[in-house]
Amino acid sequence: MTFAAFLLILCSVAFHATWNLIAKKSVMTISFYGMLSVYTVIIMSNVLFWTPVHYGRLPREFYTALLLAVASDTVYGYGLSRAYRKLDMSCAYPVMRALPLLLTMPLSVMLGGAPLPFHAVLGMLIAFAGCLLMPLRRFRDFNWKFYCSRDMLFILAAACGTTGYTLMDSRALAVMRTSFPDCGKTLVSLSYYAIRCVFLCSTLAMCNLAVPADRRTYLGLLRRLDWHPLLAALAAVLAYSTVLLAMNYVTNVTYVQMLRLLALPVGVFVGVGILKEKGAAPKFAGVALILTGMLMTVL
């Protein structure tokens, strides 16, 4: 992992926490996520007209990875929308970010990523433990039943979606870089994100229009031109563009998942400081473990 990847993820953290904050305050729904994707297409569509990447020349392997990434992102959006309806941001967000870390470690190696050194694996496990502490109000409340509740199923769905799109985005980017070796990493990342936005927007639109209740909400957001999804889209574009760029600078995409945990201290600050959610000792102990594990991983 390079210092460039660290800086890119550091920039991404603030933007990622920002769009999650807007989504939480706006009553996150799958329709909201669909409207957000419409704005991301509007923001990124210009890239489709000037990029030297010829999408028609990309192999089937690229589009397979892209479609799997979009399907995973749709699952993530559904899980996220349901989790934020049931749980506080400072409760849902840490577990939602922790589970992908644990899932990505073995899967990334199976898909060809470089094996992780022992100190990195240990650091990630320590950070994972910190994430599990953060939703608790008191240390004595720790109980596996809490993590097996019905509400946690939505977090699991979001986590599986995050794992899926991270792995598949990394794979699609690698194929695009190989297909167009003369294009720089920044150009490849933007070109991929532009076409990804189109596919995701189309998929979410079909999902929203297929369900009557979601269709009414979705079309209502389109008619009102609500500025909340627009602001969330701006933050999301900045957040994930830098994540995609960071993927070009790591040998194993698990490092990207690990560094994205930097968003958790920010999420705790947002949840407690801005949304006025309750702070607790386990939250701050969890942040300490996450930062410790992160230092062990990247140093």
PDB file of N, CA, C and O in Angstrom, residues 1-2 5-6 9 101 104-105 108 114-121 124 166 246-247 249-261 294 296-299:
ATOM      1  N   MET A   1       0.845  -1.196   0.000  1.00  0.00           N
ATOM      2  CA  MET A   1       0.000   0.000   0.000  1.00  0.00           C
ATOM      3  C   MET A   1       0.876   1.240   0.000  1.00  0.00           C
ATOM      4  O   MET A   1       1.901   1.295   0.677  1.00  0.00           O
ATOM      5  N   THR A   2       0.514   2.253  -0.771  1.00  0.00           N
ATOM      6  CA  THR A   2       1.325   3.448  -0.897  1.00  0.00           C
ATOM      7  C   THR A   2       0.737   4.609  -0.092  1.00  0.00           C
ATOM      8  O   THR A   2      -0.423   4.584   0.319  1.00  0.00           O
ATOM      9  N   ALA A   5      -2.362   6.142  -1.684  1.00  0.00           N
ATOM     10  CA  ALA A   5      -3.646   5.503  -1.348  1.00  0.00           C
ATOM     11  C   ALA A   5      -4.167   6.020  -0.017  1.00  0.00           C
ATOM     12  O   ALA A   5      -5.372   6.278   0.135  1.00  0.00           O
ATOM     13  N   PHE A   6      -3.274   6.180   0.943  1.00  0.00           N
ATOM     14  CA  PHE A   6      -3.675   6.682   2.258  1.00  0.00           C
ATOM     15  C   PHE A   6      -4.269   8.085   2.160  1.00  0.00           C
ATOM     16  O   PHE A   6      -5.324   8.364   2.726  1.00  0.00           O
ATOM     17  N   ILE A   9      -7.796   8.005   0.421  1.00  0.00           N
ATOM     18  CA  ILE A   9      -8.864   7.517   1.295  1.00  0.00           C
ATOM     19  C   ILE A   9      -9.160   8.534   2.383  1.00  0.00           C
ATOM     20  O   ILE A   9     -10.313   8.722   2.790  1.00  0.00           O
ATOM     21  N   LEU A 101     -14.856  -5.409   5.928  1.00  0.00           N
ATOM     22  CA  LEU A 101     -13.430  -5.627   6.169  1.00  0.00           C
ATOM     23  C   LEU A 101     -13.155  -7.106   6.398  1.00  0.00           C
ATOM     24  O   LEU A 101     -12.234  -7.689   5.821  1.00  0.00           O
ATOM     25  N   THR A 104     -13.884  -9.095   3.091  1.00  0.00           N
ATOM     26  CA  THR A 104     -12.998  -8.822   1.965  1.00  0.00           C
ATOM     27  C   THR A 104     -11.647  -9.502   2.114  1.00  0.00           C
ATOM     28  O   THR A 104     -11.031  -9.882   1.106  1.00  0.00           O
ATOM     29  N   MET A 105     -11.170  -9.670   3.346  1.00  0.00           N
ATOM     30  CA  MET A 105      -9.832 -10.251   3.565  1.00  0.00           C
ATOM     31  C   MET A 105      -9.645 -11.586   2.840  1.00  0.00           C
ATOM     32  O   MET A 105      -8.732 -11.727   2.024  1.00  0.00           O
ATOM     33  N   SER A 108     -10.563 -11.361  -1.262  1.00  0.00           N
ATOM     34  CA  SER A 108      -9.612 -10.657  -2.133  1.00  0.00           C
ATOM     35  C   SER A 108      -8.424 -11.540  -2.485  1.00  0.00           C
ATOM     36  O   SER A 108      -7.944 -11.522  -3.626  1.00  0.00           O
ATOM     37  N   ALA A 114      -2.805  -9.765  -3.436  1.00  0.00           N
ATOM     38  CA  ALA A 114      -1.590 -10.160  -2.728  1.00  0.00           C
ATOM     39  C   ALA A 114      -1.940 -10.570  -1.290  1.00  0.00           C
ATOM     40  O   ALA A 114      -2.776  -9.931  -0.652  1.00  0.00           O
ATOM     41  N   PRO A 115      -1.304 -11.657  -0.767  1.00  0.00           N
ATOM     42  CA  PRO A 115      -1.558 -12.066   0.626  1.00  0.00           C
ATOM     43  C   PRO A 115      -1.182 -10.954   1.599  1.00  0.00           C
ATOM     44  O   PRO A 115      -0.225 -10.206   1.369  1.00  0.00           O
ATOM     45  N   LEU A 116      -1.937 -10.829   2.674  1.00  0.00           N
ATOM     46  CA  LEU A 116      -1.693  -9.798   3.672  1.00  0.00           C
ATOM     47  C   LEU A 116      -0.672 -10.286   4.694  1.00  0.00           C
ATOM     48  O   LEU A 116      -0.738 -11.444   5.122  1.00  0.00           O
ATOM     49  N   PRO A 117       0.269  -9.436   5.113  1.00  0.00           N
ATOM     50  CA  PRO A 117       1.197  -9.830   6.175  1.00  0.00           C
ATOM     51  C   PRO A 117       0.476 -10.007   7.504  1.00  0.00           C
ATOM     52  O   PRO A 117      -0.614  -9.461   7.701  1.00  0.00           O
ATOM     53  N   PHE A 118       1.111 -10.737   8.427  1.00  0.00           N
ATOM     54  CA  PHE A 118       0.467 -11.060   9.694  1.00  0.00           C
ATOM     55  C   PHE A 118       0.072  -9.812  10.471  1.00  0.00           C
ATOM     56  O   PHE A 118      -1.029  -9.736  11.030  1.00  0.00           O
ATOM     57  N   HIS A 119       0.959  -8.797  10.518  1.00  0.00           N
ATOM     58  CA  HIS A 119       0.646  -7.595  11.297  1.00  0.00           C
ATOM     59  C   HIS A 119      -0.560  -6.858  10.728  1.00  0.00           C
ATOM     60  O   HIS A 119      -1.339  -6.242  11.470  1.00  0.00           O
ATOM     61  N   ALA A 120      -0.754  -6.935   9.416  1.00  0.00           N
ATOM     62  CA  ALA A 120      -1.912  -6.281   8.799  1.00  0.00           C
ATOM     63  C   ALA A 120      -3.198  -7.012   9.167  1.00  0.00           C
ATOM     64  O   ALA A 120      -4.212  -6.382   9.498  1.00  0.00           O
ATOM     65  N   VAL A 121      -3.161  -8.355   9.123  1.00  0.00           N
ATOM     66  CA  VAL A 121      -4.341  -9.146   9.496  1.00  0.00           C
ATOM     67  C   VAL A 121      -4.702  -8.899  10.957  1.00  0.00           C
ATOM     68  O   VAL A 121      -5.875  -8.697  11.303  1.00  0.00           O
ATOM     69  N   MET A 124      -6.274  -5.511  11.397  1.00  0.00           N
ATOM     70  CA  MET A 124      -7.651  -5.485  10.906  1.00  0.00           C
ATOM     71  C   MET A 124      -8.607  -6.155  11.878  1.00  0.00           C
ATOM     72  O   MET A 124      -9.750  -5.706  12.057  1.00  0.00           O
ATOM     73  N   THR A 166     -16.982  -3.554  -3.882  1.00  0.00           N
ATOM     74  CA  THR A 166     -15.565  -3.217  -3.745  1.00  0.00           C
ATOM     75  C   THR A 166     -14.695  -4.191  -4.531  1.00  0.00           C
ATOM     76  O   THR A 166     -13.794  -3.785  -5.284  1.00  0.00           O
ATOM     77  N   ALA A 246      -7.785   5.276  -5.446  1.00  0.00           N
ATOM     78  CA  ALA A 246      -6.925   4.622  -4.453  1.00  0.00           C
ATOM     79  C   ALA A 246      -6.725   3.148  -4.773  1.00  0.00           C
ATOM     80  O   ALA A 246      -5.666   2.576  -4.463  1.00  0.00           O
ATOM     81  N   MET A 247      -7.722   2.501  -5.384  1.00  0.00           N
ATOM     82  CA  MET A 247      -7.608   1.083  -5.722  1.00  0.00           C
ATOM     83  C   MET A 247      -6.452   0.817  -6.683  1.00  0.00           C
ATOM     84  O   MET A 247      -5.937  -0.306  -6.758  1.00  0.00           O
ATOM     85  N   TYR A 249      -3.547   1.970  -6.367  1.00  0.00           N
ATOM     86  CA  TYR A 249      -2.284   2.094  -5.640  1.00  0.00           C
ATOM     87  C   TYR A 249      -2.111   1.042  -4.543  1.00  0.00           C
ATOM     88  O   TYR A 249      -1.242   1.175  -3.696  1.00  0.00           O
ATOM     89  N   VAL A 250      -2.955   0.005  -4.533  1.00  0.00           N
ATOM     90  CA  VAL A 250      -2.829  -1.047  -3.521  1.00  0.00           C
ATOM     91  C   VAL A 250      -2.704  -2.401  -4.203  1.00  0.00           C
ATOM     92  O   VAL A 250      -3.187  -2.608  -5.320  1.00  0.00           O
ATOM     93  N   THR A 251      -2.019  -3.337  -3.523  1.00  0.00           N
ATOM     94  CA  THR A 251      -1.872  -4.695  -4.039  1.00  0.00           C
ATOM     95  C   THR A 251      -3.008  -5.595  -3.589  1.00  0.00           C
ATOM     96  O   THR A 251      -3.200  -6.673  -4.139  1.00  0.00           O
ATOM     97  N   ASN A 252      -3.745  -5.169  -2.580  1.00  0.00           N
ATOM     98  CA  ASN A 252      -4.892  -5.930  -2.074  1.00  0.00           C
ATOM     99  C   ASN A 252      -5.964  -4.930  -1.676  1.00  0.00           C
ATOM    100  O   ASN A 252      -5.708  -4.014  -0.884  1.00  0.00           O
ATOM    101  N   VAL A 253      -7.158  -5.095  -2.229  1.00  0.00           N
ATOM    102  CA  VAL A 253      -8.220  -4.108  -2.027  1.00  0.00           C
ATOM    103  C   VAL A 253      -8.692  -4.056  -0.565  1.00  0.00           C
ATOM    104  O   VAL A 253      -9.370  -3.107  -0.165  1.00  0.00           O
ATOM    105  N   THR A 254      -8.296  -5.043   0.241  1.00  0.00           N
ATOM    106  CA  THR A 254      -8.647  -5.017   1.664  1.00  0.00           C
ATOM    107  C   THR A 254      -8.060  -3.788   2.349  1.00  0.00           C
ATOM    108  O   THR A 254      -8.637  -3.262   3.305  1.00  0.00           O
ATOM    109  N   TYR A 255      -6.902  -3.331   1.872  1.00  0.00           N
ATOM    110  CA  TYR A 255      -6.310  -2.116   2.441  1.00  0.00           C
ATOM    111  C   TYR A 255      -7.245  -0.917   2.276  1.00  0.00           C
ATOM    112  O   TYR A 255      -7.323  -0.052   3.145  1.00  0.00           O
ATOM    113  N   VAL A 256      -7.944  -0.878   1.154  1.00  0.00           N
ATOM    114  CA  VAL A 256      -8.897   0.212   0.920  1.00  0.00           C
ATOM    115  C   VAL A 256     -10.037   0.133   1.934  1.00  0.00           C
ATOM    116  O   VAL A 256     -10.443   1.143   2.518  1.00  0.00           O
ATOM    117  N   GLN A 257     -10.556  -1.089   2.140  1.00  0.00           N
ATOM    118  CA  GLN A 257     -11.617  -1.262   3.129  1.00  0.00           C
ATOM    119  C   GLN A 257     -11.142  -0.837   4.516  1.00  0.00           C
ATOM    120  O   GLN A 257     -11.885  -0.216   5.277  1.00  0.00           O
ATOM    121  N   MET A 258      -9.904  -1.181   4.852  1.00  0.00           N
ATOM    122  CA  MET A 258      -9.370  -0.845   6.165  1.00  0.00           C
ATOM    123  C   MET A 258      -9.266   0.665   6.340  1.00  0.00           C
ATOM    124  O   MET A 258      -9.696   1.228   7.355  1.00  0.00           O
ATOM    125  N   LEU A 259      -8.709   1.333   5.358  1.00  0.00           N
ATOM    126  CA  LEU A 259      -8.527   2.782   5.478  1.00  0.00           C
ATOM    127  C   LEU A 259      -9.860   3.521   5.506  1.00  0.00           C
ATOM    128  O   LEU A 259      -9.969   4.593   6.108  1.00  0.00           O
ATOM    129  N   ARG A 260     -10.877   2.932   4.907  1.00  0.00           N
ATOM    130  CA  ARG A 260     -12.194   3.580   4.925  1.00  0.00           C
ATOM    131  C   ARG A 260     -12.812   3.580   6.317  1.00  0.00           C
ATOM    132  O   ARG A 260     -13.782   4.292   6.568  1.00  0.00           O
ATOM    133  N   LEU A 261     -12.232   2.781   7.228  1.00  0.00           N
ATOM    134  CA  LEU A 261     -12.697   2.821   8.608  1.00  0.00           C
ATOM    135  C   LEU A 261     -12.383   4.159   9.274  1.00  0.00           C
ATOM    136  O   LEU A 261     -12.908   4.461  10.347  1.00  0.00           O
ATOM    137  N   MET A 294      -5.542   0.286  12.735  1.00  0.00           N
ATOM    138  CA  MET A 294      -5.169   0.939  11.487  1.00  0.00           C
ATOM    139  C   MET A 294      -3.675   1.245  11.447  1.00  0.00           C
ATOM    140  O   MET A 294      -3.009   1.035  10.417  1.00  0.00           O
ATOM    141  N   MET A 296      -1.332  -0.374  13.019  1.00  0.00           N
ATOM    142  CA  MET A 296      -0.641  -1.653  12.853  1.00  0.00           C
ATOM    143  C   MET A 296      -0.672  -2.119  11.395  1.00  0.00           C
ATOM    144  O   MET A 296       0.260  -2.761  10.908  1.00  0.00           O
ATOM    145  N   THR A 297      -1.744  -1.805  10.709  1.00  0.00           N
ATOM    146  CA  THR A 297      -1.913  -2.266   9.331  1.00  0.00           C
ATOM    147  C   THR A 297      -1.082  -1.474   8.342  1.00  0.00           C
ATOM    148  O   THR A 297      -0.444  -2.039   7.444  1.00  0.00           O
ATOM    149  N   VAL A 298      -1.079  -0.156   8.493  1.00  0.00           N
ATOM    150  CA  VAL A 298      -0.457   0.685   7.448  1.00  0.00           C
ATOM    151  C   VAL A 298       1.002   0.989   7.701  1.00  0.00           C
ATOM    152  O   VAL A 298       1.714   1.402   6.771  1.00  0.00           O
ATOM    153  N   LEU A 299       1.492   0.801   8.925  1.00  0.00           N
ATOM    154  CA  LEU A 299       2.899   1.125   9.222  1.00  0.00           C
ATOM    155  C   LEU A 299       3.803  -0.066   8.970  1.00  0.00           C
ATOM    156  O   LEU A 299       3.407  -1.209   9.026  1.00  0.00           O
TER     157      LEU A 299
END
